Amino acid sequence: MTTSDDQTVEISQDMIRLGQLLKFASLVEDGVEAREVIAEGLVSVNGEPEYQRGKQLHPGDVVTLGDATLRIDRA
């Protein structure tokens, strides 16, 4: 886990999966770490704890891990 700020993540597809987003935004180093932080309930999607690494995220969704907040936008 790295930053303590808000980021906008632009995606070119209609959706991105939660584990992929965390890796893409460099909040975790790999899929194993993504699985761990999600399973521990450290990740929130739109203000609610999320436990599914494969959760589909779409533009407009907001993901929080620690102090980092990711807002998904369409590229």
PDB file of C-alpha atoms in Angstrom:
ATOM      1  CA  MET A   1       0.000   0.000   0.000  1.00  0.00           C
ATOM      2  CA  THR A   2       1.361   3.371  -0.894  1.00  0.00           C
ATOM      3  CA  THR A   3      -0.290   6.765  -1.278  1.00  0.00           C
ATOM      4  CA  SER A   4      -2.462   8.858   1.005  1.00  0.00           C
ATOM      5  CA  ASP A   5      -4.406  10.840  -1.561  1.00  0.00           C
ATOM      6  CA  ASP A   6      -7.229  10.751  -4.063  1.00  0.00           C
ATOM      7  CA  GLN A   7      -6.631   9.441  -7.566  1.00  0.00           C
ATOM      8  CA  THR A   8      -8.808   9.297 -10.635  1.00  0.00           C
ATOM      9  CA  VAL A   9      -8.296   6.084 -12.581  1.00  0.00           C
ATOM     10  CA  GLU A  10      -9.407   6.184 -16.204  1.00  0.00           C
ATOM     11  CA  ILE A  11     -10.483   2.908 -17.780  1.00  0.00           C
ATOM     12  CA  SER A  12     -11.045   2.300 -21.480  1.00  0.00           C
ATOM     13  CA  GLN A  13     -13.428  -0.630 -20.968  1.00  0.00           C
ATOM     14  CA  ASP A  14     -16.897  -0.605 -19.412  1.00  0.00           C
ATOM     15  CA  MET A  15     -15.563  -2.187 -16.230  1.00  0.00           C
ATOM     16  CA  ILE A  16     -12.488  -3.295 -14.301  1.00  0.00           C
ATOM     17  CA  ARG A  17     -12.323  -5.922 -11.581  1.00  0.00           C
ATOM     18  CA  LEU A  18     -11.402  -4.850  -8.060  1.00  0.00           C
ATOM     19  CA  GLY A  19      -8.171  -6.854  -7.838  1.00  0.00           C
ATOM     20  CA  GLN A  20      -7.028  -5.518 -11.204  1.00  0.00           C
ATOM     21  CA  LEU A  21      -7.762  -1.946 -10.149  1.00  0.00           C
ATOM     22  CA  LEU A  22      -5.725  -2.229  -6.961  1.00  0.00           C
ATOM     23  CA  LYS A  23      -2.745  -3.560  -8.939  1.00  0.00           C
ATOM     24  CA  PHE A  24      -3.168  -1.012 -11.762  1.00  0.00           C
ATOM     25  CA  ALA A  25      -3.215   1.873  -9.270  1.00  0.00           C
ATOM     26  CA  SER A  26      -0.145   0.426  -7.470  1.00  0.00           C
ATOM     27  CA  LEU A  27      -1.968   0.131  -4.146  1.00  0.00           C
ATOM     28  CA  VAL A  28      -0.854  -3.506  -3.948  1.00  0.00           C
ATOM     29  CA  GLU A  29       2.129  -5.257  -5.483  1.00  0.00           C
ATOM     30  CA  ASP A  30       0.401  -8.363  -6.805  1.00  0.00           C
ATOM     31  CA  GLY A  31      -2.739 -10.466  -6.863  1.00  0.00           C
ATOM     32  CA  VAL A  32      -1.827 -12.217  -3.621  1.00  0.00           C
ATOM     33  CA  GLU A  33      -1.659  -8.919  -1.736  1.00  0.00           C
ATOM     34  CA  ALA A  34      -4.895  -7.783  -3.405  1.00  0.00           C
ATOM     35  CA  ARG A  35      -6.632 -10.964  -2.258  1.00  0.00           C
ATOM     36  CA  GLU A  36      -5.352 -10.481   1.297  1.00  0.00           C
ATOM     37  CA  VAL A  37      -6.417  -6.841   1.758  1.00  0.00           C
ATOM     38  CA  ILE A  38      -9.829  -7.575   0.236  1.00  0.00           C
ATOM     39  CA  ALA A  39     -10.354 -10.683   2.407  1.00  0.00           C
ATOM     40  CA  GLU A  40      -9.416  -8.681   5.513  1.00  0.00           C
ATOM     41  CA  GLY A  41     -12.156  -6.155   4.737  1.00  0.00           C
ATOM     42  CA  LEU A  42      -9.727  -3.291   4.193  1.00  0.00           C
ATOM     43  CA  VAL A  43     -11.260  -2.284   0.852  1.00  0.00           C
ATOM     44  CA  SER A  44     -14.499  -0.334   0.471  1.00  0.00           C
ATOM     45  CA  VAL A  45     -16.488   0.211  -2.713  1.00  0.00           C
ATOM     46  CA  ASN A  46     -18.863   3.158  -2.646  1.00  0.00           C
ATOM     47  CA  GLY A  47     -18.570   3.290   1.140  1.00  0.00           C
ATOM     48  CA  GLU A  48     -19.338  -0.402   1.767  1.00  0.00           C
ATOM     49  CA  PRO A  49     -16.770  -3.108   2.626  1.00  0.00           C
ATOM     50  CA  GLU A  50     -16.135  -5.369  -0.358  1.00  0.00           C
ATOM     51  CA  TYR A  51     -14.891  -8.947  -0.065  1.00  0.00           C
ATOM     52  CA  GLN A  52     -14.944 -10.078  -3.722  1.00  0.00           C
ATOM     53  CA  ARG A  53     -11.692  -9.651  -5.637  1.00  0.00           C
ATOM     54  CA  GLY A  54     -13.611 -10.117  -8.891  1.00  0.00           C
ATOM     55  CA  LYS A  55     -16.178  -7.401  -8.114  1.00  0.00           C
ATOM     56  CA  GLN A  56     -16.948  -5.492 -11.309  1.00  0.00           C
ATOM     57  CA  LEU A  57     -16.334  -1.766 -11.011  1.00  0.00           C
ATOM     58  CA  HIS A  58     -17.675   0.846 -13.394  1.00  0.00           C
ATOM     59  CA  PRO A  59     -17.111   4.555 -14.040  1.00  0.00           C
ATOM     60  CA  GLY A  60     -18.476   6.499 -11.089  1.00  0.00           C
ATOM     61  CA  ASP A  61     -17.484   3.893  -8.492  1.00  0.00           C
ATOM     62  CA  VAL A  62     -15.229   4.961  -5.611  1.00  0.00           C
ATOM     63  CA  VAL A  63     -12.774   2.518  -4.024  1.00  0.00           C
ATOM     64  CA  THR A  64     -10.998   3.152  -0.722  1.00  0.00           C
ATOM     65  CA  LEU A  65      -8.007   1.316   0.731  1.00  0.00           C
ATOM     66  CA  GLY A  66      -6.441   2.915   3.789  1.00  0.00           C
ATOM     67  CA  ASP A  67      -5.881   6.608   3.063  1.00  0.00           C
ATOM     68  CA  ALA A  68      -6.084   6.109  -0.710  1.00  0.00           C
ATOM     69  CA  THR A  69      -9.287   6.828  -2.607  1.00  0.00           C
ATOM     70  CA  LEU A  70      -9.697   5.817  -6.250  1.00  0.00           C
ATOM     71  CA  ARG A  71     -12.429   7.304  -8.411  1.00  0.00           C
ATOM     72  CA  ILE A  72     -13.114   5.399 -11.602  1.00  0.00           C
ATOM     73  CA  ASP A  73     -13.705   7.434 -14.743  1.00  0.00           C
ATOM     74  CA  ARG A  74     -14.119   6.576 -18.405  1.00  0.00           C
ATOM     75  CA  ALA A  75     -11.062   7.308 -20.579  1.00  0.00           C
TER      76      ALA A  75
END
